[in-house]
Tab-separated table of C-alpha atoms and ligand atoms in Angstrom:
chain	number	residue	atom	x	y	z
A	1	MET	CA	-50.618	-66.122	41.206
A	2	ARG	CA	-49.224	-63.285	42.171
A	3	LEU	CA	-51.770	-62.865	45.018
A	4	VAL	CA	-51.756	-66.335	46.249
A	5	ALA	CA	-47.740	-65.528	46.341
A	6	ALA	CA	-48.049	-62.560	48.654
A	7	VAL	CA	-50.567	-64.712	50.858
A	8	MET	CA	-48.043	-67.330	51.024
A	9	VAL	CA	-44.953	-64.818	52.113
A	10	LEU	CA	-47.789	-63.289	54.688
A	11	ALA	CA	-48.279	-66.533	56.408
A	12	GLY	CA	-44.961	-66.921	57.100
A	13	LEU	CA	-44.595	-63.570	58.573
A	14	VAL	CA	-47.547	-64.283	61.267
A	15	ALA	CA	-46.961	-68.127	62.031
A	16	SER	CA	-46.418	-69.441	65.364
A	17	PRO	CA	-42.884	-71.321	66.832
A	18	PRO	CA	-41.524	-73.902	65.040
A	19	LEU	CA	-42.518	-77.207	66.679
A	20	LEU	CA	-39.421	-79.299	66.260
A	21	ALA	CA	-35.893	-80.210	66.893
A	22	GLY	CA	-33.489	-81.696	64.388
A	23	THR	CA	-32.316	-80.791	61.468
A	24	ARG	CA	-30.010	-78.075	59.501
A	25	LEU	CA	-30.301	-78.627	55.530
A	26	GLU	CA	-27.741	-76.462	53.495
A	27	PRO	CA	-30.243	-73.780	52.630
A	28	VAL	CA	-29.632	-71.547	48.981
A	29	THR	CA	-26.758	-69.184	49.503
A	30	ASP	CA	-26.408	-68.229	46.086
A	31	PRO	CA	-27.631	-64.776	45.665
A	32	LEU	CA	-29.355	-65.087	42.213
A	33	THR	CA	-31.330	-68.388	42.960
A	34	GLN	CA	-32.505	-66.909	46.155
A	35	LYS	CA	-33.777	-63.810	44.415
A	36	VAL	CA	-35.131	-65.731	41.506
A	37	CYS	CA	-36.242	-68.944	43.275
A	38	GLY	CA	-37.608	-67.463	46.773
A	39	GLU	CA	-39.486	-64.962	44.733
A	40	CYS	CA	-42.969	-66.818	45.394
A	41	HIS	CA	-42.027	-69.313	48.011
A	42	LEU	CA	-38.921	-70.528	50.169
A	43	ALA	CA	-36.212	-71.207	47.946
A	44	PHE	CA	-35.984	-74.843	48.994
A	45	PRO	CA	-32.926	-76.570	50.263
A	46	PRO	CA	-31.357	-78.146	47.373
A	47	GLY	CA	-30.866	-81.082	49.154
A	48	LEU	CA	-34.671	-82.213	49.130
A	49	LEU	CA	-34.253	-83.086	45.633
A	50	PRO	CA	-31.561	-85.126	43.156
A	51	ALA	CA	-30.180	-83.185	40.486
A	52	ARG	CA	-32.124	-84.626	37.748
A	53	SER	CA	-35.325	-82.700	39.746
A	54	TRP	CA	-33.299	-79.103	39.546
A	55	ALA	CA	-32.846	-79.158	36.325
A	56	ALA	CA	-36.306	-80.376	35.038
A	57	LEU	CA	-38.048	-77.693	37.077
A	58	VAL	CA	-35.311	-75.163	35.291
A	59	ASP	CA	-35.346	-76.607	32.108
A	60	GLY	CA	-39.282	-76.178	32.371
A	61	ALA	CA	-39.490	-73.095	33.714
A	62	ALA	CA	-41.762	-71.743	31.433
A	63	ASP	CA	-44.470	-74.138	32.840
A	64	HIS	CA	-43.597	-74.237	36.494
A	65	PHE	CA	-46.907	-75.302	38.104
A	66	GLY	CA	-48.814	-73.322	35.728
A	67	GLU	CA	-46.407	-70.056	36.107
A	68	ASP	CA	-44.511	-69.110	33.360
A	69	LEU	CA	-40.749	-67.982	35.428
A	70	ALA	CA	-39.503	-66.232	32.456
A	71	LEU	CA	-35.985	-67.172	33.083
A	72	PRO	CA	-33.717	-65.691	30.825
A	73	PRO	CA	-30.867	-68.196	29.526
A	74	GLY	CA	-28.161	-67.256	31.381
A	75	GLU	CA	-30.157	-66.755	34.617
A	76	ALA	CA	-31.585	-70.290	33.935
A	77	ALA	CA	-27.866	-71.979	33.357
A	78	GLN	CA	-26.336	-69.952	36.455
A	79	ILE	CA	-29.606	-71.411	38.746
A	80	ARG	CA	-29.390	-74.802	36.810
A	81	ALA	CA	-25.267	-74.902	38.330
A	82	TRP	CA	-25.778	-73.913	41.393
A	83	LEU	CA	-28.898	-76.254	42.454
A	84	THR	CA	-27.349	-79.493	40.589
A	85	GLY	CA	-24.213	-78.842	42.163
A	86	HIS	CA	-26.159	-78.833	45.664
A	87	ALA	CA	-28.699	-81.577	45.054
A	88	GLY	CA	-29.223	-84.298	47.292
A	89	ASP	CA	-27.593	-86.543	45.192
A	90	ALA	CA	-24.520	-84.657	44.961
A	91	PRO	CA	-21.189	-86.075	45.475
A	92	VAL	CA	-20.589	-85.624	49.369
A	93	GLY	CA	-19.625	-82.407	50.919
A	94	SER	CA	-21.177	-80.649	48.651
A	95	ALA	CA	-24.889	-80.246	50.516
A	96	SER	CA	-25.035	-81.059	54.031
A	97	GLY	CA	-27.380	-84.571	54.843
A	98	GLY	CA	-29.124	-84.924	57.955
A	99	ARG	CA	-31.368	-87.790	58.386
A	100	GLY	CA	-34.378	-86.304	56.584
A	101	LEU	CA	-31.859	-85.512	53.730
A	102	ARG	CA	-30.897	-89.366	53.496
A	103	ASP	CA	-34.834	-90.393	53.631
A	104	TYR	CA	-35.927	-88.292	51.124
A	105	MET	CA	-33.061	-89.208	48.661
A	106	ARG	CA	-33.830	-93.076	49.650
A	107	TRP	CA	-36.928	-92.503	47.502
A	108	VAL	CA	-35.961	-91.018	44.635
A	109	ALA	CA	-32.424	-92.807	43.938
A	110	PRO	CA	-34.189	-95.482	41.825
A	111	ALA	CA	-36.215	-93.828	39.433
A	112	GLY	CA	-38.260	-91.072	38.511
A	113	THR	CA	-37.580	-87.008	38.750
A	114	PRO	CA	-40.284	-85.984	41.111
A	115	ARG	CA	-40.806	-81.937	41.056
A	116	ARG	CA	-42.442	-81.808	44.501
A	117	ILE	CA	-40.803	-82.450	47.632
A	118	THR	CA	-44.360	-82.307	49.209
A	119	GLU	CA	-45.013	-85.546	47.648
A	120	ASN	CA	-42.201	-87.475	48.809
A	121	PRO	CA	-43.153	-90.000	51.218
A	122	ALA	CA	-40.213	-89.362	53.698
A	123	PHE	CA	-42.220	-85.825	53.924
A	124	LEU	CA	-45.501	-87.033	54.291
A	125	ARG	CA	-44.817	-88.974	57.394
A	126	GLU	CA	-42.951	-85.988	58.723
A	127	HIS	CA	-45.941	-84.565	58.042
A	128	ASP	CA	-48.670	-86.436	59.009
A	129	PHE	CA	-51.184	-83.665	60.196
A	130	SER	CA	-54.542	-83.185	59.416
A	131	PRO	CA	-56.644	-81.826	56.767
A	132	ARG	CA	-57.713	-78.971	59.251
A	133	THR	CA	-53.393	-78.210	59.751
A	134	TRP	CA	-53.193	-77.841	55.871
A	135	GLN	CA	-56.606	-76.037	55.784
A	136	ASP	CA	-55.483	-73.549	58.149
A	137	PRO	CA	-55.128	-69.888	56.597
A	138	LYS	CA	-51.958	-69.621	57.930
A	139	VAL	CA	-50.424	-72.266	56.257
A	140	MET	CA	-52.563	-73.659	52.757
A	141	THR	CA	-50.395	-75.250	50.930
A	142	LYS	CA	-47.877	-78.109	51.559
A	143	SER	CA	-45.108	-75.839	49.884
A	144	ASN	CA	-44.884	-73.066	52.389
A	145	CYS	CA	-42.410	-74.334	54.503
A	146	LEU	CA	-41.857	-70.942	55.942
A	147	ALA	CA	-45.157	-70.930	57.813
A	148	CYS	CA	-43.903	-73.805	60.053
A	149	HIS	CA	-40.379	-73.420	59.983
A	150	PRO	CA	-39.601	-69.905	60.057
A	151	GLY	CA	-35.896	-70.438	60.125
A	152	ALA	CA	-36.322	-72.452	56.578
A	153	ALA	CA	-34.658	-69.804	54.515
A	154	GLN	CA	-31.284	-70.208	56.854
A	155	GLY	CA	-31.743	-74.318	56.613
A	156	TRP	CA	-33.647	-74.555	60.047
A	157	PHE	CA	-35.964	-77.281	60.489
A	158	ASP	CA	-35.677	-77.007	64.266
A	159	ASP	CA	-36.772	-74.614	67.051
A	160	ASP	CA	-33.172	-72.249	68.243
B	201	HEC	C1	-48.452	-77.462	58.900
B	201	HEC	C2	-46.681	-77.225	58.968
B	201	HEC	C3	-45.486	-77.671	58.391
B	201	HEC	C4	-45.637	-77.480	57.089
B	201	HEC	C5	-46.174	-76.215	56.067
B	201	HEC	C6	-44.303	-77.536	56.964
B	201	HEC	N1	-43.574	-78.396	57.949
B	201	HEC	FE1	-41.962	-79.696	57.944
B	201	HEC	N2	-42.551	-80.219	59.727
B	201	HEC	C7	-43.400	-79.483	60.757
B	201	HEC	C8	-43.450	-80.428	61.976
B	201	HEC	C9	-44.274	-80.073	62.938
B	201	HEC	C10	-42.409	-81.281	61.789
B	201	HEC	C11	-41.684	-82.355	62.753
B	201	HEC	C12	-42.594	-83.649	62.705
B	201	HEC	C13	-41.773	-84.348	63.682
B	201	HEC	O1	-41.408	-84.334	64.489
B	201	HEC	O2	-42.919	-86.035	63.404
B	201	HEC	C14	-41.867	-81.186	60.497
B	201	HEC	C15	-40.481	-81.781	59.783
B	201	HEC	C16	-39.742	-81.419	58.731
B	201	HEC	C17	-38.476	-81.715	58.270
B	201	HEC	C18	-37.764	-83.004	59.528
B	201	HEC	C19	-36.815	-82.107	60.803
B	201	HEC	C20	-36.656	-83.304	61.661
B	201	HEC	O3	-35.254	-82.526	62.525
B	201	HEC	O4	-37.118	-84.683	61.487
B	201	HEC	C21	-38.076	-81.035	57.281
B	201	HEC	C22	-36.625	-81.857	56.826
B	201	HEC	C23	-38.831	-80.618	57.147
B	201	HEC	N3	-40.270	-80.382	57.862
B	201	HEC	C24	-38.803	-79.638	56.008
B	201	HEC	C25	-40.072	-79.291	55.361
B	201	HEC	C26	-40.416	-78.437	54.115
B	201	HEC	C27	-38.742	-78.270	53.368
B	201	HEC	C28	-41.502	-77.913	53.856
B	201	HEC	C29	-41.675	-77.152	53.034
B	201	HEC	C30	-41.882	-77.800	51.287
B	201	HEC	C31	-42.133	-78.294	54.926
B	201	HEC	N4	-41.293	-79.215	56.088
B	201	HEC	C32	-43.282	-77.501	55.724
B	201	HEC	C33	-44.398	-78.592	60.198
B	201	HEC	C34	-44.465	-78.004	58.773
B	202	HEC	C1	-43.670	-66.630	39.959
B	202	HEC	C2	-43.906	-67.324	41.137
B	202	HEC	C3	-43.116	-68.230	41.275
B	202	HEC	C4	-41.716	-68.310	40.830
B	202	HEC	C5	-40.397	-67.284	40.772
B	202	HEC	C6	-40.740	-70.004	41.003
B	202	HEC	N1	-41.785	-71.035	41.827
B	202	HEC	FE1	-41.524	-72.693	42.491
B	202	HEC	N2	-43.850	-72.784	42.649
B	202	HEC	C7	-44.780	-71.592	42.618
B	202	HEC	C8	-46.186	-72.057	42.819
B	202	HEC	C9	-47.187	-71.439	42.578
B	202	HEC	C10	-45.804	-73.844	43.144
B	202	HEC	C11	-46.739	-74.953	43.062
B	202	HEC	C12	-47.498	-74.072	44.920
B	202	HEC	C13	-47.615	-75.259	45.563
B	202	HEC	O1	-48.546	-76.319	44.878
B	202	HEC	O2	-48.228	-75.427	46.884
B	202	HEC	C14	-44.238	-73.628	43.039
B	202	HEC	C15	-43.685	-75.119	43.616
B	202	HEC	C16	-42.249	-74.939	43.242
B	202	HEC	C17	-42.020	-76.631	43.670
B	202	HEC	C18	-43.185	-77.521	43.875
B	202	HEC	C19	-42.935	-77.379	46.086
B	202	HEC	C20	-43.704	-78.874	46.348
B	202	HEC	O3	-44.850	-78.903	46.603
B	202	HEC	O4	-42.989	-79.853	46.871
B	202	HEC	C21	-40.813	-76.613	43.498
B	202	HEC	C22	-39.732	-77.722	43.985
B	202	HEC	C23	-40.679	-75.245	43.116
B	202	HEC	N3	-41.236	-74.751	43.330
B	202	HEC	C24	-38.843	-74.524	42.636
B	202	HEC	C25	-38.705	-73.441	42.263
B	202	HEC	C26	-37.464	-73.026	41.315
B	202	HEC	C27	-36.346	-73.894	41.624
B	202	HEC	C28	-37.799	-71.621	41.291
B	202	HEC	C29	-36.462	-70.472	40.770
B	202	HEC	C30	-36.103	-71.351	39.399
B	202	HEC	C31	-38.920	-71.258	41.756
B	202	HEC	N4	-39.911	-72.791	41.862
B	202	HEC	C32	-39.318	-70.176	41.597
B	202	HEC	C33	-44.263	-70.317	42.102
B	202	HEC	C34	-42.981	-69.870	41.729
């Protein structure tokens, strides 16, 4: 699994320039969350999931998509507080919302606790690419945002 993670990071480095214009999402700015949640993949923008999803992800860190994150309780509490406080359904002003963000929250608002951003219909609509694109060795998985959005760690999902 660490190998897959390394490949995901590498894919980000060799990516071609981003293709789109538009959205800036609040990036992860908390150093601990950035360090722990940015180790294997982009530390995903907190505004793309509701608070209950971030809580479930942190509480379920011992079985994180097949990985045991081995989070010490103190760190888990700090990360949980930061992510839920900046979640897509957090009070206005705490997360920088754009069109995409509102679309994403429309799906998750009524019920359910999604653990993936990449299963959100708003995400799938915006990323309606051919299987060939997803299988490209530079991409490999939908969660590899950095392969196509090199500025994603700063919250940029556009081209400047
Ligand atoms: C294979 C390349 C690829 C991957 C991987 C990818 N994206 Fe995208 N993304 C795009 C492209 C291209 C667009 C523009 C689509 C359009 O304009 O119709 C886009 C659009 C977006 C938008 C909307 C931006 C806007 O201004 O409307 C957001 C938000 C976004 N992506 C977030 C993500 C996140 C988060 C991830 C990882 C979980 C991700 N993307 C993974 C290629 C990708
Ligand atoms: C040891 C590596 C590792 C660490 C550390 C890690 N993750 Fe993950 N994460 C994964 C793997 C593997 C996946 C599944 C990737 C895939 O299916 O493409 C994943 C997927 C995710 C997804 C779903 C992505 C999607 O498809 O929408 C979210 C959200 C997520 N992680 C959040 C976190 C958070 C929050 C933290 C910090 C508490 C964290 N991750 C730390 C390995 C890790």
